[in-house]
CSV table of N, CA and C in Angstrom, one decimal:
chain,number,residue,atom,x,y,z
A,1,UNK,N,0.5,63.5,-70.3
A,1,UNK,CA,1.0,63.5,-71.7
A,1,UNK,C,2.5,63.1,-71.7
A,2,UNK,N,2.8,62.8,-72.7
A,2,UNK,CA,4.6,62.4,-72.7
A,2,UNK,C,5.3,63.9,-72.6
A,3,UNK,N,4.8,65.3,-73.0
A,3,UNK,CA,5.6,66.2,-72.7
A,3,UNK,C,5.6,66.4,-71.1
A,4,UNK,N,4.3,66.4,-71.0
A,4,UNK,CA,4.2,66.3,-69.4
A,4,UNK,C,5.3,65.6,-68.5
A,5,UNK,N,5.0,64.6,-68.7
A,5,UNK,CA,5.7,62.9,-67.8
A,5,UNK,C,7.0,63.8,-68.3
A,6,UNK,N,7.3,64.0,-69.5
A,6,UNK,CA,9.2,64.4,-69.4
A,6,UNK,C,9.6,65.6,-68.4
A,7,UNK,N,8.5,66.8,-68.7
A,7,UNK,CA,8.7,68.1,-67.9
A,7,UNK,C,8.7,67.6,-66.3
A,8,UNK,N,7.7,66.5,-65.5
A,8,UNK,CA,8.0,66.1,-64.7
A,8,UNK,C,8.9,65.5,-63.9
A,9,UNK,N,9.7,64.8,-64.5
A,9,UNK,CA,10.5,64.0,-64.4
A,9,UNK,C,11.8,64.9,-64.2
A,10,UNK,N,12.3,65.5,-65.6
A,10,UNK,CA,13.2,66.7,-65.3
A,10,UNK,C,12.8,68.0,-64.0
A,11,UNK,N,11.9,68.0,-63.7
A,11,UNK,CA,12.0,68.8,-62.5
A,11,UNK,C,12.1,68.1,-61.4
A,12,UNK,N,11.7,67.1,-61.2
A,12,UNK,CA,12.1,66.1,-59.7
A,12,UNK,C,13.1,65.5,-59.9
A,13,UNK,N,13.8,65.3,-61.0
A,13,UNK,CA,15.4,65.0,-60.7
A,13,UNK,C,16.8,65.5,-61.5
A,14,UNK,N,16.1,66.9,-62.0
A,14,UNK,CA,17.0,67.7,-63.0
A,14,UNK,C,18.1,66.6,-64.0
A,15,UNK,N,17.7,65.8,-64.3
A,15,UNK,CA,18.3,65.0,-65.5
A,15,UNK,C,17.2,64.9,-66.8
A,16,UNK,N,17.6,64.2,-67.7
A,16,UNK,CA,17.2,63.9,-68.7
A,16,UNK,C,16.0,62.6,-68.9
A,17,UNK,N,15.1,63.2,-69.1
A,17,UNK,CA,14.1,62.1,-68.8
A,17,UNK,C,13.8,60.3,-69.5
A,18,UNK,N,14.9,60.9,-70.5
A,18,UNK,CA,15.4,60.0,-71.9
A,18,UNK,C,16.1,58.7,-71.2
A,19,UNK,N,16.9,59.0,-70.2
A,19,UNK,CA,17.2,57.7,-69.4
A,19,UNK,C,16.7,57.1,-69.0
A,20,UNK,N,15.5,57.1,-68.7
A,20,UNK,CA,14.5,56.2,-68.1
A,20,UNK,C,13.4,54.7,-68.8
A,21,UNK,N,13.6,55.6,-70.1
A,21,UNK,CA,13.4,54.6,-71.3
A,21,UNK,C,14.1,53.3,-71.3
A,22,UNK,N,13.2,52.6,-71.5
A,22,UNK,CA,14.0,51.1,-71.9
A,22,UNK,C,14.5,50.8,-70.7
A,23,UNK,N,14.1,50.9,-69.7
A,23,UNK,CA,14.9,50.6,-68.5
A,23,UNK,C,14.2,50.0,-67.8
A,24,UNK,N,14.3,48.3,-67.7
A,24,UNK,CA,13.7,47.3,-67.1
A,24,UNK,C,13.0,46.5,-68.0
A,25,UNK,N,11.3,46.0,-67.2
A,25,UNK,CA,10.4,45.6,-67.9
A,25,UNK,C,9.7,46.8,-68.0
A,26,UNK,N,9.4,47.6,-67.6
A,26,UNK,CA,8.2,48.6,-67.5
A,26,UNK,C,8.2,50.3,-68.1
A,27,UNK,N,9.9,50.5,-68.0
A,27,UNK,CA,10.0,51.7,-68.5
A,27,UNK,C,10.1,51.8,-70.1
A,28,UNK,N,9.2,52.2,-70.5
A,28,UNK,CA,8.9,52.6,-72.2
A,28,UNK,C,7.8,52.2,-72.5
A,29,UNK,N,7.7,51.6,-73.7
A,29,UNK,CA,6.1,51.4,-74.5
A,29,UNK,C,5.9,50.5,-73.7
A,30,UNK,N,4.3,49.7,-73.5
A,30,UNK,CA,4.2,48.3,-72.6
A,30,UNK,C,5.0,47.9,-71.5
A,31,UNK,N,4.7,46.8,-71.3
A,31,UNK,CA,5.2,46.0,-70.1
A,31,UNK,C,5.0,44.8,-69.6
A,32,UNK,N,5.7,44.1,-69.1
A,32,UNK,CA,5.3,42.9,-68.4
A,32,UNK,C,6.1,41.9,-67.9
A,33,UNK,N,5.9,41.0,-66.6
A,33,UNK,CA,6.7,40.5,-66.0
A,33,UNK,C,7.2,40.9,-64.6
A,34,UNK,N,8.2,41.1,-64.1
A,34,UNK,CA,8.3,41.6,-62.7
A,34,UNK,C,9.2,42.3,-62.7
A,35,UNK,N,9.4,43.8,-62.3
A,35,UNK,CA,10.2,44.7,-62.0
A,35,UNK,C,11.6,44.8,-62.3
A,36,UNK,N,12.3,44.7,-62.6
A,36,UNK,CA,14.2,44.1,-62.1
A,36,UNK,C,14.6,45.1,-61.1
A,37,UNK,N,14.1,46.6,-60.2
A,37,UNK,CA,14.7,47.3,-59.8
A,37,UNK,C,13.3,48.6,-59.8
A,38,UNK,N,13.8,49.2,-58.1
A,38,UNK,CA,13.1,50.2,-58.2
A,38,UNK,C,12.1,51.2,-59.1
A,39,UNK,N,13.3,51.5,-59.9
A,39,UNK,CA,12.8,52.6,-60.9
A,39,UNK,C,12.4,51.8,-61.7
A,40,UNK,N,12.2,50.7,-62.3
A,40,UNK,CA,11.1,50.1,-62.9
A,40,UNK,C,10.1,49.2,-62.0
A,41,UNK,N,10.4,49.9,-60.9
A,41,UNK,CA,8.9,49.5,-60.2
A,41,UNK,C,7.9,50.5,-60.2
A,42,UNK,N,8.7,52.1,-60.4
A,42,UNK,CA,8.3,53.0,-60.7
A,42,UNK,C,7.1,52.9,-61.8
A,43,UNK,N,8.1,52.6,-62.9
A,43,UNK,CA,7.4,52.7,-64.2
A,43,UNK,C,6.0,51.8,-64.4
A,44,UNK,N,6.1,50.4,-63.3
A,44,UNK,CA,5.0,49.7,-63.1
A,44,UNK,C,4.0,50.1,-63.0
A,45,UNK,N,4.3,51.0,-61.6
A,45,UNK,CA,3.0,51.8,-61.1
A,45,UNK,C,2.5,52.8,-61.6
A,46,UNK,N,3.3,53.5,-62.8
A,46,UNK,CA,2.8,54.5,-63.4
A,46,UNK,C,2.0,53.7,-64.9
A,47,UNK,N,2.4,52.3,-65.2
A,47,UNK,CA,1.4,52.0,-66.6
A,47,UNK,C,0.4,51.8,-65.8
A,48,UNK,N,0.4,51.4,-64.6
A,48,UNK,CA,-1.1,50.7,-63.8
A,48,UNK,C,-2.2,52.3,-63.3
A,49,UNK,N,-1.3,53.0,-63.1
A,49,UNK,CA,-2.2,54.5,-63.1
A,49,UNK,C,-2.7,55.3,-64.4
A,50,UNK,N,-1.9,55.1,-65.2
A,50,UNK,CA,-2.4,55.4,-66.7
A,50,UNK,C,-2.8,54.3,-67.2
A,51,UNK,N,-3.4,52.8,-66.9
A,51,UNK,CA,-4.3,52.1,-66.9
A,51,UNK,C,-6.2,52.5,-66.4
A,52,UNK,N,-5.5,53.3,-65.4
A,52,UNK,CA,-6.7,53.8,-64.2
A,52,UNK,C,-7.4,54.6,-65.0
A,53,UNK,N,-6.4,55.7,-65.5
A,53,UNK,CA,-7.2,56.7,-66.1
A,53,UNK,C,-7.8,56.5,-67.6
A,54,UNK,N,-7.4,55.6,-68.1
A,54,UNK,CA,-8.0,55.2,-69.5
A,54,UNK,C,-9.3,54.7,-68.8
A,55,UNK,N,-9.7,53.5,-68.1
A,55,UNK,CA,-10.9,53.5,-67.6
A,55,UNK,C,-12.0,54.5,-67.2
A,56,UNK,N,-11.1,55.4,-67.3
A,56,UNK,CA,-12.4,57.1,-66.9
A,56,UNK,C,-12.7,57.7,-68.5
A,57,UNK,N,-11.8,57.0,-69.7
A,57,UNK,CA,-11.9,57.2,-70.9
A,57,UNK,C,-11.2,58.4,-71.4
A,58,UNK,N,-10.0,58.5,-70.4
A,58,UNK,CA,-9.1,59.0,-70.8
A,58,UNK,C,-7.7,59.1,-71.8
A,59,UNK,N,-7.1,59.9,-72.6
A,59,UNK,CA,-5.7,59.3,-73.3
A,59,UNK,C,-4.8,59.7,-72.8
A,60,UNK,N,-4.3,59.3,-71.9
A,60,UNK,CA,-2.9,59.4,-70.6
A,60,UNK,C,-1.8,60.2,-71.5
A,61,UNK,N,-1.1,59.3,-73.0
A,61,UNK,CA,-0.4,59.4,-73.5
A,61,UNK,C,-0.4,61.0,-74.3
A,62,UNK,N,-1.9,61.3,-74.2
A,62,UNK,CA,-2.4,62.4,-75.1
A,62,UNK,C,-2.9,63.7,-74.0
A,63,UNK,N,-2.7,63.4,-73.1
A,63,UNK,CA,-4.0,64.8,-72.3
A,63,UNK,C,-2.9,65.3,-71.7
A,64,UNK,N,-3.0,66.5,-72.7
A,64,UNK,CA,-2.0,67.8,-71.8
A,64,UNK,C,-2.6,68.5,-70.7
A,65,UNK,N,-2.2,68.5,-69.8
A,65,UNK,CA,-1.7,69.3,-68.6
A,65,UNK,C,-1.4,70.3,-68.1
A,66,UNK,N,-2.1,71.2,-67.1
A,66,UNK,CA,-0.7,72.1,-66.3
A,66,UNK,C,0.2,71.8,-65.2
A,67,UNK,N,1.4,72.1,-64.9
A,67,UNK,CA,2.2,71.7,-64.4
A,67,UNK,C,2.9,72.5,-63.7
A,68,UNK,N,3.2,72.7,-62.4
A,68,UNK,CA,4.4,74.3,-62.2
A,68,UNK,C,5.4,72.9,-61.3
A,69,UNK,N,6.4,73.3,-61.8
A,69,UNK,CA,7.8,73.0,-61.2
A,69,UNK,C,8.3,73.7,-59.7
A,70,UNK,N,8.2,73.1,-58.3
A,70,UNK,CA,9.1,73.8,-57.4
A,70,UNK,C,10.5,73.8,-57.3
A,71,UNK,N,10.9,74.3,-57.7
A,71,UNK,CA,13.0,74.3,-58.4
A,71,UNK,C,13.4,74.3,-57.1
A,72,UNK,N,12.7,74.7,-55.8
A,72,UNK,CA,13.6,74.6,-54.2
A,72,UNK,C,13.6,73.5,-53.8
A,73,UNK,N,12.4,72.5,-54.2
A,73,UNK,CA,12.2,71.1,-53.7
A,73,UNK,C,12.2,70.3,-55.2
A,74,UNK,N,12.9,70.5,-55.7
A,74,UNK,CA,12.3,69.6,-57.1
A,74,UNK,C,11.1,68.5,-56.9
A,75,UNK,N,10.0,69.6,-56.9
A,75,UNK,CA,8.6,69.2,-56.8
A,75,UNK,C,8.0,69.5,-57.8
A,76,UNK,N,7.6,68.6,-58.6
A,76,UNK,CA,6.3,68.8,-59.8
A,76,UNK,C,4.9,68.9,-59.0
A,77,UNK,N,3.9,70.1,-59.2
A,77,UNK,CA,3.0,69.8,-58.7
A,77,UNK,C,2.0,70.1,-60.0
A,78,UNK,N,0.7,69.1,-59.9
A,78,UNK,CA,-0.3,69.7,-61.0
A,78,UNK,C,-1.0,70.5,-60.5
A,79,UNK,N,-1.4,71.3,-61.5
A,79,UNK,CA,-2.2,72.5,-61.5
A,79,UNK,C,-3.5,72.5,-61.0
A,80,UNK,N,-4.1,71.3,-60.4
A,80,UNK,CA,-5.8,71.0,-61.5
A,80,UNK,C,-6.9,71.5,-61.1
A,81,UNK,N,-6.5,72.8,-60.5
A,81,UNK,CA,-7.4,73.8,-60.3
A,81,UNK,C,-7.9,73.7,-62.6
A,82,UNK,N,-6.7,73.9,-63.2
A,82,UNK,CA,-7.0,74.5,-64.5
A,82,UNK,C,-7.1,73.0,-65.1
A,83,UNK,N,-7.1,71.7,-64.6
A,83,UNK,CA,-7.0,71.0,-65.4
A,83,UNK,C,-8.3,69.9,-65.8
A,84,UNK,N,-9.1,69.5,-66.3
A,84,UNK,CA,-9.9,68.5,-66.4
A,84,UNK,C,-9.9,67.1,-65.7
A,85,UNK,N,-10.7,67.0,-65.5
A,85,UNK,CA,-10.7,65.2,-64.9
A,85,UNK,C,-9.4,64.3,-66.0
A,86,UNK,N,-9.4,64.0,-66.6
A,86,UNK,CA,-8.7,63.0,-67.7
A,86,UNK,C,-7.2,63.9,-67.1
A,87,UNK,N,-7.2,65.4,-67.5
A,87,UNK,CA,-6.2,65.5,-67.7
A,87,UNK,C,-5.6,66.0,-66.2
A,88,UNK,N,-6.4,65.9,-65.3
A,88,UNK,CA,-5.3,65.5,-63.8
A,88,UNK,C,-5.1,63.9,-63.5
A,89,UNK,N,-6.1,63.4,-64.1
A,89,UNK,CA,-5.7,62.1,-63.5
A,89,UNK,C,-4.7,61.5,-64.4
A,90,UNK,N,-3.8,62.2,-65.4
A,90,UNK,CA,-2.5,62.1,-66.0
A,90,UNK,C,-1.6,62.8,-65.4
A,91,UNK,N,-1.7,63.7,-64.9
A,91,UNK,CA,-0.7,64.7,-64.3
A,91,UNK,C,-0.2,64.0,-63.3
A,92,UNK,N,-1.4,63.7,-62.5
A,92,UNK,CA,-1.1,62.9,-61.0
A,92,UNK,C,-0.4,61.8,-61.2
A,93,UNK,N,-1.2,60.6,-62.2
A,93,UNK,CA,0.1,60.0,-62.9
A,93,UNK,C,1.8,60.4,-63.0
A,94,UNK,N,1.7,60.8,-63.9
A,94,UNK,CA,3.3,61.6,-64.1
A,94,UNK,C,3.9,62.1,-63.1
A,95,UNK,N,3.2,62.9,-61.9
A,95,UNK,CA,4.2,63.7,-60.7
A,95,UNK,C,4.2,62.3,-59.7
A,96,UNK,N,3.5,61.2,-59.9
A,96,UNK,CA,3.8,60.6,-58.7
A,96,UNK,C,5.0,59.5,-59.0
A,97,UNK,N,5.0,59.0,-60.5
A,97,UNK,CA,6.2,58.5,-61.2
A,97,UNK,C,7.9,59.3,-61.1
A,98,UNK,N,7.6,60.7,-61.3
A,98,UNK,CA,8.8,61.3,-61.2
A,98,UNK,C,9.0,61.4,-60.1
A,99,UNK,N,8.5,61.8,-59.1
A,99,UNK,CA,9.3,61.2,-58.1
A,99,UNK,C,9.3,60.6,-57.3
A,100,UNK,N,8.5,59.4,-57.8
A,100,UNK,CA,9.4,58.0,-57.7
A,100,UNK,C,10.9,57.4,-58.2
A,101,UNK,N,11.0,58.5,-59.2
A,101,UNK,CA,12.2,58.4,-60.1
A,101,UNK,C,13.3,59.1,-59.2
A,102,UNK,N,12.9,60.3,-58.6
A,102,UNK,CA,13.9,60.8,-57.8
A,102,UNK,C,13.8,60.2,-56.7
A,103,UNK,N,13.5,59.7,-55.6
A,103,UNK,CA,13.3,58.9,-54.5
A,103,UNK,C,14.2,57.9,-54.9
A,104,UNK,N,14.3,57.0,-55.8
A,104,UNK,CA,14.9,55.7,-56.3
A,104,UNK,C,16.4,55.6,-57.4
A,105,UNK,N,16.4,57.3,-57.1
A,105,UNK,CA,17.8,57.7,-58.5
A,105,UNK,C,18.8,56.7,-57.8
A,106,UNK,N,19.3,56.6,-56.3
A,106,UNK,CA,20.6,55.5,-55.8
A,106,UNK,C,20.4,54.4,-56.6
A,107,UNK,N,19.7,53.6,-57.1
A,107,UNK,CA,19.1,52.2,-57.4
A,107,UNK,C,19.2,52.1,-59.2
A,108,UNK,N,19.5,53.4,-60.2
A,108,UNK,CA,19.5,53.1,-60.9
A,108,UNK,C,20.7,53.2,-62.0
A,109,UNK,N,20.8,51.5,-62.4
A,109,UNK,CA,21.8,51.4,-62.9
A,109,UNK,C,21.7,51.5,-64.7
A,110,UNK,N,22.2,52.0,-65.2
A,110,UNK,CA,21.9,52.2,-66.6
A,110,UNK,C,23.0,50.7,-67.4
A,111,UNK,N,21.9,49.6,-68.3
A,111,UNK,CA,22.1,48.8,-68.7
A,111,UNK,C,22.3,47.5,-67.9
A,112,UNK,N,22.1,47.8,-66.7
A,112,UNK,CA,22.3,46.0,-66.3
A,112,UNK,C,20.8,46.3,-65.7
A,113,UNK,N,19.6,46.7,-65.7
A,113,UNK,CA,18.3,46.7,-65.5
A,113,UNK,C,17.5,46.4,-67.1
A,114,UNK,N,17.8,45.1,-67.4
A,114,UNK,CA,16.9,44.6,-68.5
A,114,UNK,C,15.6,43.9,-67.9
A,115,UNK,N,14.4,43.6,-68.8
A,115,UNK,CA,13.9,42.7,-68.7
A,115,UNK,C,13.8,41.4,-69.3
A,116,UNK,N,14.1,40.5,-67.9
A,116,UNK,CA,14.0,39.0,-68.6
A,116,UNK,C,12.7,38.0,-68.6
């Protein structure tokens, strides 16, 4: 879910997950074209996983989640002991994007990552 994907993101890189929007071709609604930069290579692989899970007839954008935060490792991990099919295969989504986002924070530059 998008509260999810945010709660995730802010625990693997304690910033604001709002940055990540609009950043490239891939980060925000849709996509297309080729990457400009890491963290929207991130965001690639996360439409193409929440692509994955819509084919299981899932709503990526819509299936809330559990979630617990490790604050010593800024590690999102999902719950999915408690969670449904649809709604891990969004979670997993989201924790593998966030930190992709923290793995790739050196690489991101805010405004010269457009898509052309």
């Amino acid at each position: 879910s998008l509260i999810g994907f945010a709660r995730a993101i802010s625990c693997a890189t304690e910033l604001n997950p709002v940055r990540y929007n609009n950043n490239g071709c891939y980060c925000g609604w849709g996509g297309s074209g080729i990457p400009v930069d890491p963290i929207d290579h991130c965001c690639k692989i996360h439409d193409n996983c929440y692509a994955d899970c819509e084919k299981l007839g899932c709503w990526p954008k819509l299936s809330p989640y559990s979630l617990t935060c490790l604050h010593s490792t800024h590690t999102p991990v999902c719950d999915n002991s408690e969670n449904t099919k649809c709604n891990a295969c969004c979670c997993n989504c989201d924790v593998a994007a966030a930190i992709c986002f923290r793995d790739n924070e050196h690489h991101y530059q805010p405004g010269k990552a457009t898509c052309k």
